[in-house]
Amino acid sequence: MSRSKLDHPFAEAPPAGHVLAVAPGIRWIRMPLPFALDHINLWALDDGEDGLTLVDSG
């Protein structure tokens, strides 16, 4: 059985509580949690006006 390797476009995830711009209008937020599940990934998308849409992909 062959397994393909998962390629990540970024060498490192942003530190917990920090934001990384991944493309124009798209930001990756690594939100720390005080549980065994120690973080979640959130995505902030510019809405083209003065706001953002926050996406919890979990």
PDB file of C-alpha atoms in Angstrom:
ATOM      1  CA  MET A   1       0.000   0.000   0.000  1.00  0.00           C
ATOM      2  CA  SER A   2       1.431   3.388  -0.915  1.00  0.00           C
ATOM      3  CA  ARG A   3       0.899   6.433   1.215  1.00  0.00           C
ATOM      4  CA  SER A   4       1.173   9.916  -0.128  1.00  0.00           C
ATOM      5  CA  LYS A   5       2.860  12.550   1.951  1.00  0.00           C
ATOM      6  CA  LEU A   6       0.805  15.523   3.083  1.00  0.00           C
ATOM      7  CA  ASP A   7       2.486  18.738   1.957  1.00  0.00           C
ATOM      8  CA  HIS A   8       2.030  21.844   4.071  1.00  0.00           C
ATOM      9  CA  PRO A   9       2.480  25.244   2.395  1.00  0.00           C
ATOM     10  CA  PHE A  10       3.992  26.701   5.597  1.00  0.00           C
ATOM     11  CA  ALA A  11       7.003  25.322   7.439  1.00  0.00           C
ATOM     12  CA  GLU A  12       5.565  26.219  10.848  1.00  0.00           C
ATOM     13  CA  ALA A  13       2.134  26.901  12.286  1.00  0.00           C
ATOM     14  CA  PRO A  14       1.720  30.290  13.923  1.00  0.00           C
ATOM     15  CA  PRO A  15       2.430  30.294  17.665  1.00  0.00           C
ATOM     16  CA  ALA A  16      -0.658  29.982  19.871  1.00  0.00           C
ATOM     17  CA  GLY A  17      -2.545  33.264  19.994  1.00  0.00           C
ATOM     18  CA  HIS A  18      -0.836  34.682  16.912  1.00  0.00           C
ATOM     19  CA  VAL A  19      -2.057  35.434  13.406  1.00  0.00           C
ATOM     20  CA  LEU A  20      -0.388  34.492  10.116  1.00  0.00           C
ATOM     21  CA  ALA A  21      -1.401  36.085   6.811  1.00  0.00           C
ATOM     22  CA  VAL A  22      -1.563  33.153   4.379  1.00  0.00           C
ATOM     23  CA  ALA A  23      -2.930  34.977   1.317  1.00  0.00           C
ATOM     24  CA  PRO A  24      -4.410  38.400   0.582  1.00  0.00           C
ATOM     25  CA  GLY A  25      -7.482  38.714   2.795  1.00  0.00           C
ATOM     26  CA  ILE A  26      -6.957  35.380   4.595  1.00  0.00           C
ATOM     27  CA  ARG A  27      -5.445  35.022   8.062  1.00  0.00           C
ATOM     28  CA  TRP A  28      -4.753  31.866  10.065  1.00  0.00           C
ATOM     29  CA  ILE A  29      -5.290  32.158  13.821  1.00  0.00           C
ATOM     30  CA  ARG A  30      -4.088  29.432  16.162  1.00  0.00           C
ATOM     31  CA  MET A  31      -6.311  29.864  19.235  1.00  0.00           C
ATOM     32  CA  PRO A  32      -5.040  28.244  22.448  1.00  0.00           C
ATOM     33  CA  LEU A  33      -7.419  26.196  24.621  1.00  0.00           C
ATOM     34  CA  PRO A  34      -7.006  25.136  28.280  1.00  0.00           C
ATOM     35  CA  PHE A  35      -7.890  21.482  27.565  1.00  0.00           C
ATOM     36  CA  ALA A  36      -6.243  18.313  26.268  1.00  0.00           C
ATOM     37  CA  LEU A  37      -7.198  19.649  22.840  1.00  0.00           C
ATOM     38  CA  ASP A  38      -4.747  22.524  23.254  1.00  0.00           C
ATOM     39  CA  HIS A  39      -5.695  24.693  20.257  1.00  0.00           C
ATOM     40  CA  ILE A  40      -8.087  25.239  17.371  1.00  0.00           C
ATOM     41  CA  ASN A  41      -7.440  26.764  13.977  1.00  0.00           C
ATOM     42  CA  LEU A  42      -9.543  29.745  12.976  1.00  0.00           C
ATOM     43  CA  TRP A  43      -9.585  31.588   9.669  1.00  0.00           C
ATOM     44  CA  ALA A  44     -10.281  35.314   9.386  1.00  0.00           C
ATOM     45  CA  LEU A  45     -11.533  36.318   5.928  1.00  0.00           C
ATOM     46  CA  ASP A  46     -11.683  39.972   4.869  1.00  0.00           C
ATOM     47  CA  ASP A  47     -15.213  40.738   3.712  1.00  0.00           C
ATOM     48  CA  GLY A  48     -14.177  43.478   1.276  1.00  0.00           C
ATOM     49  CA  GLU A  49     -15.656  46.198   3.474  1.00  0.00           C
ATOM     50  CA  ASP A  50     -14.548  47.059   7.003  1.00  0.00           C
ATOM     51  CA  GLY A  51     -15.160  43.679   8.620  1.00  0.00           C
ATOM     52  CA  LEU A  52     -14.080  40.068   8.850  1.00  0.00           C
ATOM     53  CA  THR A  53     -15.753  36.687   8.732  1.00  0.00           C
ATOM     54  CA  LEU A  54     -14.349  34.266  11.296  1.00  0.00           C
ATOM     55  CA  VAL A  55     -14.423  30.563  10.360  1.00  0.00           C
ATOM     56  CA  ASP A  56     -13.943  27.722  12.855  1.00  0.00           C
ATOM     57  CA  SER A  57     -13.120  24.812  10.568  1.00  0.00           C
ATOM     58  CA  GLY A  58     -13.503  22.164  13.288  1.00  0.00           C
TER      59      GLY A  58
END
